[in-house]
Amino acid sequence: AKHGMSTEEMLKLHRDFLTVLKPLYLQLHTWAKYELAKKYGQPVPKAIPAHWINNRWSQEWTGMVEGVDFDAFVNKEKGWTSEKIVKTAESFFQSIGFPKLPESFWQKSDLYPVKPGDTRKKNSHASCWHIDLDQDVRSLMSVEPNFQWFGTAHHEMGHGYYQLAYSNPSVPPLLRDSATTAFHEGMAELMSLATRQVPYLKATGVLPAEYKADPIKVLLAEALETAIPFMYWGSGTMTEWEADFYAGNMPADQMNARWWKMVHDLQGVEPPSPRDEHYCDPATKTHINDAPGYYFNYNIAFVLKFQFHDYICKHILKQDPHAANYAGHPEVGKYLETWLKKGATEDWRKLLKDATGEELSTRAMAEYFAPLQKWLEKQNKGRQIGW
Ligand code: X8Z
Ligand code: ZN
């Protein structure tokens, strides 16, 4: 309803995303399954066994590309602490022209893992909350010194700075919200996309100045970890399962069977061993429990982040979208501010058109990964594509 769309229209939007991206997904899926079969000394399967992938839902396929595993650079041994990650994220926002976070953010947030021996329970999945529709913005995280949390800390602060931007006298309290929930995630994801660009990682000391990687491998890792499999998980399994559960007629004794059929048909992944209705595997995902009917926003956000990034690189920074550095460019913050500060006072379609000159579209995402498609087709020549 917030998007001004029916359930059917929303489902069609996501199905269309997947149709457009399918040739690239098929190539990535094939590359990954041959790579993983080699690594584990197994015959090449049709669908990928879920336990071969580094994430229990197969939402991000990390650690597969040699030389582009950034966890080797963000860890305790390299001098990273949880505090340093959060402070680095705040410095990034200041360097693109945003103010310091309010003192209350630091006093009232809950940013680090529960200490050993402390018995309190805490949801360790990251979030960021607007408490008073004004300056009281707080984040719940459990930041640890690794690359995943490096990106997530930037993501959560993206939410915080959006909340602060629309807390201004021109926006009445009831409209102090994002243009749609997808735009909130879009801003957050844009910040995490910007901060995994190699030039930023060098500037901020994550990567050593002499770090060199094959650009196609960098693109491959980015596709696997932050873009394409995520679409088949989010626009695919999560959105279809929740639509079936809330708006369809999912029988109560089919909840797990439907889930794994979607995982298979849409993601090309299968469980390590057969699952049955003793389990409800979808409920392992925090959003299924505490953010019902929300997840599809992330996939619109993933599409949006490439549109905004493309616009920023081409029209503001005049940099290659594959190797950009926003840091030190307050004009980026100024541009973001133009739409962030509107909150929910404008229709999202108009806001997007005014901010990027475009409608919602996978164009920028497809263009970003176009060089990869050709490279993958070469690698996969003669291989069994699909499942
Ligand atoms: O839940 C999140 C954010 C909090 S709003 C960390 N994300 C999704 C997930 O972890 O499943 C970010 C991308 C997808
Ligand atoms: Zn978020």
Coordinates of C-alpha atoms and ligand atoms in Angstrom, one line a residue:
A1 CA 0.0 0.0 0.0
K2 CA 2.9 2.4 0.8
H3 CA 4.1 2.0 -2.8
G4 CA 0.6 2.6 -4.1
M5 CA 0.6 -0.9 -5.7
S6 CA -1.5 -4.1 -5.3
T7 CA 0.1 -7.4 -4.2
E8 CA -0.2 -8.6 -7.8
E9 CA 1.6 -5.5 -9.2
M10 CA 4.3 -5.8 -6.6
L11 CA 4.8 -9.5 -7.4
K12 CA 5.0 -8.7 -11.1
L13 CA 7.7 -6.0 -10.5
H14 CA 9.9 -8.6 -8.7
R15 CA 9.3 -11.3 -11.2
D16 CA 10.2 -8.9 -14.0
F17 CA 13.5 -8.0 -12.2
L18 CA 14.3 -11.7 -12.2
T19 CA 13.4 -12.2 -15.8
V20 CA 15.8 -9.4 -16.9
L21 CA 18.7 -10.6 -14.7
K22 CA 18.3 -14.3 -15.5
P23 CA 21.1 -14.7 -18.1
L24 CA 23.6 -13.2 -15.7
Y25 CA 22.4 -15.3 -12.8
L26 CA 22.6 -18.5 -14.8
Q27 CA 26.2 -17.7 -15.7
L28 CA 27.1 -16.9 -12.1
H29 CA 25.3 -20.0 -10.8
T30 CA 27.2 -22.1 -13.2
W31 CA 30.6 -20.5 -12.5
A32 CA 30.0 -20.9 -8.7
K33 CA 28.9 -24.6 -8.8
Y34 CA 31.9 -25.6 -10.9
E35 CA 34.2 -23.7 -8.6
L36 CA 32.7 -25.2 -5.4
A37 CA 32.6 -28.7 -6.8
K38 CA 36.3 -28.4 -7.5
K39 CA 37.0 -27.0 -4.0
Y40 CA 35.1 -29.8 -2.2
G41 CA 36.2 -32.5 -4.6
Q42 CA 32.7 -33.4 -5.6
P43 CA 30.9 -34.1 -8.9
V44 CA 29.3 -31.0 -10.4
P45 CA 25.7 -30.9 -9.1
K46 CA 22.6 -29.5 -10.9
A47 CA 21.4 -27.3 -8.0
I48 CA 24.0 -26.0 -5.5
P49 CA 23.9 -27.7 -2.0
A50 CA 23.1 -25.0 0.5
H51 CA 26.0 -25.9 2.8
W52 CA 28.5 -25.2 0.0
I53 CA 27.6 -21.5 0.2
N54 CA 28.9 -19.2 3.0
N55 CA 25.5 -18.0 4.0
R56 CA 22.7 -20.2 5.4
W57 CA 20.1 -18.7 3.1
S58 CA 22.4 -18.4 0.1
Q59 CA 21.6 -14.7 0.1
E60 CA 25.2 -13.5 -0.3
W61 CA 27.8 -15.8 -1.9
T62 CA 30.9 -14.6 -0.2
G63 CA 34.5 -15.8 -0.1
M64 CA 34.5 -17.5 -3.5
V65 CA 36.8 -15.2 -5.5
E66 CA 40.5 -15.6 -4.8
G67 CA 42.3 -12.3 -4.0
V68 CA 39.0 -10.4 -3.5
D69 CA 38.1 -11.7 0.0
F70 CA 38.2 -8.5 2.0
D71 CA 37.8 -10.3 5.3
A72 CA 41.5 -10.9 5.0
F73 CA 41.9 -7.2 5.5
V74 CA 39.3 -6.3 8.1
N75 CA 40.2 -8.2 11.2
K76 CA 41.7 -7.9 14.7
E77 CA 45.2 -8.8 13.4
K78 CA 45.1 -5.8 11.0
G79 CA 44.2 -3.5 13.8
W80 CA 40.5 -3.3 13.3
T81 CA 38.2 -3.0 16.3
S82 CA 34.4 -2.8 16.4
E83 CA 34.7 0.9 17.6
K84 CA 37.0 1.7 14.7
I85 CA 34.5 0.4 12.2
V86 CA 31.7 2.5 13.5
K87 CA 33.8 5.6 13.7
T88 CA 35.1 5.0 10.2
A89 CA 31.5 4.9 9.0
E90 CA 30.7 8.2 10.7
S91 CA 33.8 9.8 9.2
F92 CA 32.6 8.7 5.8
F93 CA 29.3 10.5 6.2
Q94 CA 31.1 13.7 7.5
S95 CA 33.4 13.6 4.5
I96 CA 30.5 13.7 2.1
G97 CA 29.1 16.7 3.9
F98 CA 26.8 15.4 6.6
P99 CA 27.1 16.6 10.2
K100 CA 28.4 14.6 13.1
L101 CA 25.9 12.2 14.6
P102 CA 24.1 13.7 17.7
E103 CA 25.8 12.9 21.0
S104 CA 22.6 10.9 22.0
F105 CA 23.4 8.4 19.2
W106 CA 26.6 7.4 21.0
Q107 CA 25.0 7.4 24.4
K108 CA 21.8 5.5 23.6
S109 CA 22.7 3.1 20.8
D110 CA 23.5 -0.5 21.5
L111 CA 26.4 -1.2 19.0
Y112 CA 28.5 -4.0 20.3
P113 CA 28.0 -7.8 21.1
V114 CA 26.8 -8.8 24.5
K115 CA 29.8 -9.3 26.7
P116 CA 30.6 -12.9 27.8
G117 CA 28.9 -13.6 31.1
D118 CA 26.2 -11.0 30.5
T119 CA 22.9 -12.9 30.5
R120 CA 20.8 -10.3 28.6
K121 CA 19.4 -11.5 25.3
K122 CA 19.9 -9.3 22.2
N123 CA 18.8 -9.6 18.6
S124 CA 22.2 -9.4 16.8
H125 CA 20.7 -8.4 13.5
A126 CA 21.4 -4.8 12.7
S127 CA 18.7 -2.0 12.7
C128 CA 18.4 1.7 13.2
W129 CA 15.5 3.5 14.9
H130 CA 14.0 6.9 14.9
I131 CA 12.8 7.3 18.4
D132 CA 11.2 10.7 18.6
L133 CA 10.8 11.7 14.9
D134 CA 13.4 14.3 15.6
Q135 CA 17.1 14.0 16.6
D136 CA 16.9 10.8 18.7
V137 CA 18.3 8.3 16.3
R138 CA 19.7 5.0 17.7
S139 CA 21.2 1.9 16.2
L140 CA 21.1 -1.7 17.4
M141 CA 24.1 -3.7 16.1
S142 CA 26.6 -6.2 17.3
V143 CA 29.6 -5.0 15.4
E144 CA 32.6 -7.2 15.2
P145 CA 35.8 -6.5 13.3
N146 CA 35.1 -8.1 9.9
F147 CA 34.2 -6.9 6.4
Q148 CA 30.5 -7.9 6.8
W149 CA 30.1 -5.5 9.7
F150 CA 32.1 -2.8 7.9
G151 CA 29.4 -2.7 5.2
T152 CA 26.6 -3.1 7.7
A153 CA 27.8 -0.2 9.8
H154 CA 27.7 2.1 6.8
H155 CA 24.3 0.7 5.9
E156 CA 22.8 1.4 9.3
M157 CA 24.2 5.0 9.4
G158 CA 22.6 5.5 6.0
H159 CA 19.3 4.9 7.7
G160 CA 20.3 7.2 10.6
Y161 CA 21.3 10.1 8.3
Y162 CA 18.0 9.7 6.3
Q163 CA 16.0 9.9 9.5
L164 CA 17.9 13.1 10.5
A165 CA 17.5 14.6 7.1
Y166 CA 13.7 14.5 7.1
S167 CA 13.5 15.7 10.7
N168 CA 13.2 19.3 9.6
P169 CA 10.5 22.0 9.9
S170 CA 9.2 21.5 6.3
V171 CA 8.2 17.9 7.0
P172 CA 5.2 17.4 9.4
P173 CA 5.9 14.6 11.9
L174 CA 3.6 12.1 10.2
L175 CA 5.6 12.3 7.0
R176 CA 9.0 12.0 8.7
D177 CA 9.6 8.8 6.9
S178 CA 11.3 7.6 3.7
A179 CA 9.6 8.1 0.3
T180 CA 8.8 4.4 0.6
T181 CA 10.4 1.8 2.9
A182 CA 12.4 0.7 -0.2
F183 CA 14.0 4.1 -0.3
H184 CA 15.1 3.8 3.3
E185 CA 16.9 0.5 2.4
G186 CA 18.0 2.1 -0.9
M187 CA 19.9 4.9 0.9
A188 CA 21.4 2.4 3.3
E189 CA 22.4 0.0 0.5
L190 CA 23.8 2.9 -1.6
M191 CA 26.2 3.7 1.3
S192 CA 27.3 0.2 1.6
L193 CA 27.8 -0.1 -2.2
A194 CA 29.9 3.1 -2.1
T195 CA 32.1 1.9 0.7
R196 CA 33.1 -1.4 -0.9
Q197 CA 34.6 0.4 -3.9
V198 CA 38.3 -0.3 -4.1
P199 CA 39.4 3.4 -4.1
Y200 CA 37.4 4.0 -0.9
L201 CA 38.8 0.9 0.7
K202 CA 42.3 2.1 0.0
A203 CA 41.6 5.6 1.2
T204 CA 40.3 4.4 4.4
G205 CA 43.1 1.9 5.1
V206 CA 41.2 -1.3 4.6
L207 CA 43.3 -2.2 1.6
P208 CA 47.0 -1.4 1.4
A209 CA 47.9 1.2 -1.3
E210 CA 49.7 -1.4 -3.3
Y211 CA 46.7 -3.7 -3.4
K212 CA 46.0 -4.8 -7.0
A213 CA 43.2 -7.0 -8.2
D214 CA 42.0 -8.0 -11.6
P215 CA 39.0 -5.6 -12.1
I216 CA 36.9 -8.5 -13.5
K217 CA 37.5 -10.5 -10.3
V218 CA 36.4 -7.5 -8.2
L219 CA 33.3 -7.2 -10.3
L220 CA 32.6 -11.0 -9.9
A221 CA 32.9 -10.8 -6.2
E222 CA 30.6 -7.8 -6.1
A223 CA 28.0 -9.5 -8.2
L224 CA 28.1 -12.6 -6.0
E225 CA 28.2 -10.8 -2.6
T226 CA 26.1 -7.7 -3.1
A227 CA 23.8 -8.0 -6.0
I228 CA 22.7 -10.9 -8.2
P229 CA 22.2 -14.0 -6.0
F230 CA 20.5 -11.6 -3.5
M231 CA 17.9 -10.8 -6.1
Y232 CA 16.9 -14.5 -6.6
W233 CA 16.7 -14.9 -2.8
G234 CA 14.9 -11.6 -2.0
S235 CA 12.7 -10.9 -5.0
G236 CA 12.4 -14.7 -5.4
T237 CA 12.2 -16.9 -2.4
M238 CA 11.4 -14.3 0.3
T239 CA 8.9 -12.3 -1.6
E240 CA 7.1 -15.3 -3.2
W241 CA 7.0 -17.2 0.1
E242 CA 5.6 -14.3 2.1
A243 CA 3.0 -13.5 -0.7
D244 CA 1.9 -17.1 -0.6
F245 CA 1.8 -17.1 3.2
Y246 CA 0.0 -13.8 3.8
A247 CA -2.0 -13.3 0.6
G248 CA -2.1 -16.7 -1.0
N249 CA -3.5 -20.0 0.2
M250 CA -0.4 -21.7 1.6
P251 CA -1.6 -24.8 3.5
A252 CA -0.3 -25.0 7.1
D253 CA 1.3 -28.4 6.4
Q254 CA 3.2 -27.1 3.4
M255 CA 5.2 -24.2 4.9
N256 CA 8.6 -25.9 4.7
A257 CA 7.9 -27.8 1.4
R258 CA 6.9 -24.6 -0.3
W259 CA 10.0 -22.8 1.0
W260 CA 12.4 -25.4 -0.3
K261 CA 10.6 -25.7 -3.7
M262 CA 11.1 -21.9 -4.1
V263 CA 14.7 -22.1 -3.0
H264 CA 15.2 -24.8 -5.6
D265 CA 13.2 -23.3 -8.5
L266 CA 14.2 -19.7 -8.0
Q267 CA 17.7 -19.8 -6.5
G268 CA 18.9 -23.1 -7.9
V269 CA 19.9 -24.3 -4.4
E270 CA 19.0 -27.4 -2.5
P271 CA 19.1 -28.4 1.2
P272 CA 22.1 -30.5 2.5
S273 CA 19.6 -33.3 3.2
P274 CA 15.8 -33.6 2.9
R275 CA 13.8 -31.3 5.1
D276 CA 10.2 -31.9 6.3
E277 CA 7.3 -30.2 8.1
H278 CA 8.9 -30.8 11.6
Y279 CA 10.8 -27.7 10.7
C280 CA 9.9 -24.2 9.5
D281 CA 13.2 -23.1 7.9
P282 CA 11.8 -19.7 6.7
A283 CA 11.5 -18.8 10.4
T284 CA 15.3 -18.9 10.7
K285 CA 15.4 -15.5 8.9
T286 CA 14.9 -12.7 11.4
H287 CA 12.6 -10.7 9.0
I288 CA 10.1 -13.5 8.7
N289 CA 9.6 -13.2 12.5
D290 CA 9.9 -9.5 13.2
A291 CA 9.4 -7.6 9.9
P292 CA 6.5 -9.4 8.1
G293 CA 5.9 -8.5 4.5
Y294 CA 9.0 -6.2 4.5
Y295 CA 11.7 -8.0 2.7
F296 CA 10.8 -7.2 -0.8
N297 CA 11.9 -3.6 0.0
Y298 CA 15.5 -4.7 0.0
N299 CA 15.3 -5.9 -3.6
I300 CA 13.8 -2.6 -4.8
A301 CA 16.6 -1.1 -2.8
F302 CA 19.2 -3.1 -4.6
V303 CA 17.8 -1.9 -7.9
L304 CA 17.7 1.7 -6.6
K305 CA 21.3 1.7 -5.2
F306 CA 22.7 1.1 -8.7
Q307 CA 20.5 3.8 -10.2
F308 CA 21.6 6.3 -7.6
H309 CA 25.2 5.2 -7.8
D310 CA 25.2 5.5 -11.6
Y311 CA 23.8 9.0 -11.4
I312 CA 26.3 10.1 -8.7
C313 CA 29.3 8.7 -10.6
K314 CA 28.3 10.1 -14.0
H315 CA 26.8 13.4 -13.1
I316 CA 28.4 14.5 -9.9
L317 CA 31.8 12.8 -9.4
K318 CA 32.6 12.1 -13.1
Q319 CA 34.1 8.8 -12.0
D320 CA 33.9 5.3 -13.3
P321 CA 31.1 3.6 -11.4
H322 CA 33.3 0.6 -10.9
A323 CA 36.0 2.4 -9.1
A324 CA 34.5 5.4 -7.3
N325 CA 35.3 7.2 -4.1
Y326 CA 32.6 9.4 -2.6
A327 CA 34.7 10.3 0.4
G328 CA 35.9 13.9 0.5
H329 CA 33.1 15.0 -1.9
P330 CA 30.5 17.1 0.0
E331 CA 28.7 17.6 -3.3
V332 CA 27.5 14.0 -3.0
G333 CA 25.9 14.8 0.4
K334 CA 24.4 17.9 -1.0
Y335 CA 22.8 15.9 -3.8
L336 CA 21.5 13.2 -1.4
E337 CA 20.1 15.8 0.9
T338 CA 17.9 17.1 -1.9
W339 CA 15.7 14.0 -1.8
L340 CA 16.4 12.7 1.7
K341 CA 15.1 15.9 3.3
K342 CA 11.7 15.5 1.6
G343 CA 10.8 12.5 3.7
A344 CA 7.5 11.1 2.6
T345 CA 6.1 14.4 1.3
E346 CA 6.3 13.4 -2.4
D347 CA 5.2 10.4 -4.4
W348 CA 8.2 8.0 -4.8
R349 CA 7.9 7.9 -8.6
K350 CA 8.3 11.6 -8.9
L351 CA 11.1 11.7 -6.4
L352 CA 13.0 9.1 -8.3
K353 CA 12.5 10.7 -11.6
D354 CA 13.6 14.1 -10.3
A355 CA 16.6 12.6 -8.6
T356 CA 17.9 10.4 -11.4
G357 CA 16.0 11.3 -14.5
E358 CA 14.8 7.7 -14.7
E359 CA 11.9 5.4 -13.6
L360 CA 12.6 2.4 -11.4
S361 CA 14.7 0.1 -13.6
T362 CA 17.4 -2.6 -13.6
R363 CA 19.2 -0.8 -16.4
A364 CA 22.0 0.6 -14.1
M365 CA 22.5 -2.8 -12.4
A366 CA 22.6 -4.6 -15.7
E367 CA 25.0 -2.0 -17.2
Y368 CA 27.3 -2.2 -14.1
F369 CA 27.7 -6.0 -14.5
A370 CA 27.7 -6.1 -18.4
P371 CA 31.5 -6.8 -18.7
L372 CA 31.1 -9.7 -16.3
Q373 CA 28.5 -11.5 -18.4
K374 CA 30.9 -11.8 -21.4
W375 CA 33.8 -13.0 -19.1
L376 CA 31.5 -15.6 -17.5
E377 CA 30.3 -16.9 -20.8
K378 CA 33.9 -17.6 -21.8
Q379 CA 34.7 -19.4 -18.5
N380 CA 31.5 -21.5 -18.7
K381 CA 31.9 -22.5 -22.3
G382 CA 30.9 -26.2 -22.7
R383 CA 29.5 -26.4 -19.1
Q384 CA 26.0 -27.5 -18.1
I385 CA 24.1 -24.2 -17.5
G386 CA 21.2 -24.2 -15.1
W387 CA 19.6 -26.8 -12.8
Ligands
X8Z1 O1 18.5 -6.7 7.3 C1 19.3 -6.0 6.6 C2 20.0 -4.8 7.2 C3 19.1 -4.2 8.3 S1 17.9 -3.1 7.7 C4 21.3 -5.1 7.8 N1 19.6 -6.4 5.4 C5 19.1 -7.6 4.7 C6 19.5 -8.9 5.4 O2 20.5 -8.8 6.2 O3 19.0 -9.9 5.1 C7 20.5 -5.7 4.4 C8 20.4 -6.4 3.1 C9 19.5 -7.5 3.3
ZN2 ZN 18.5 -1.5 6.4

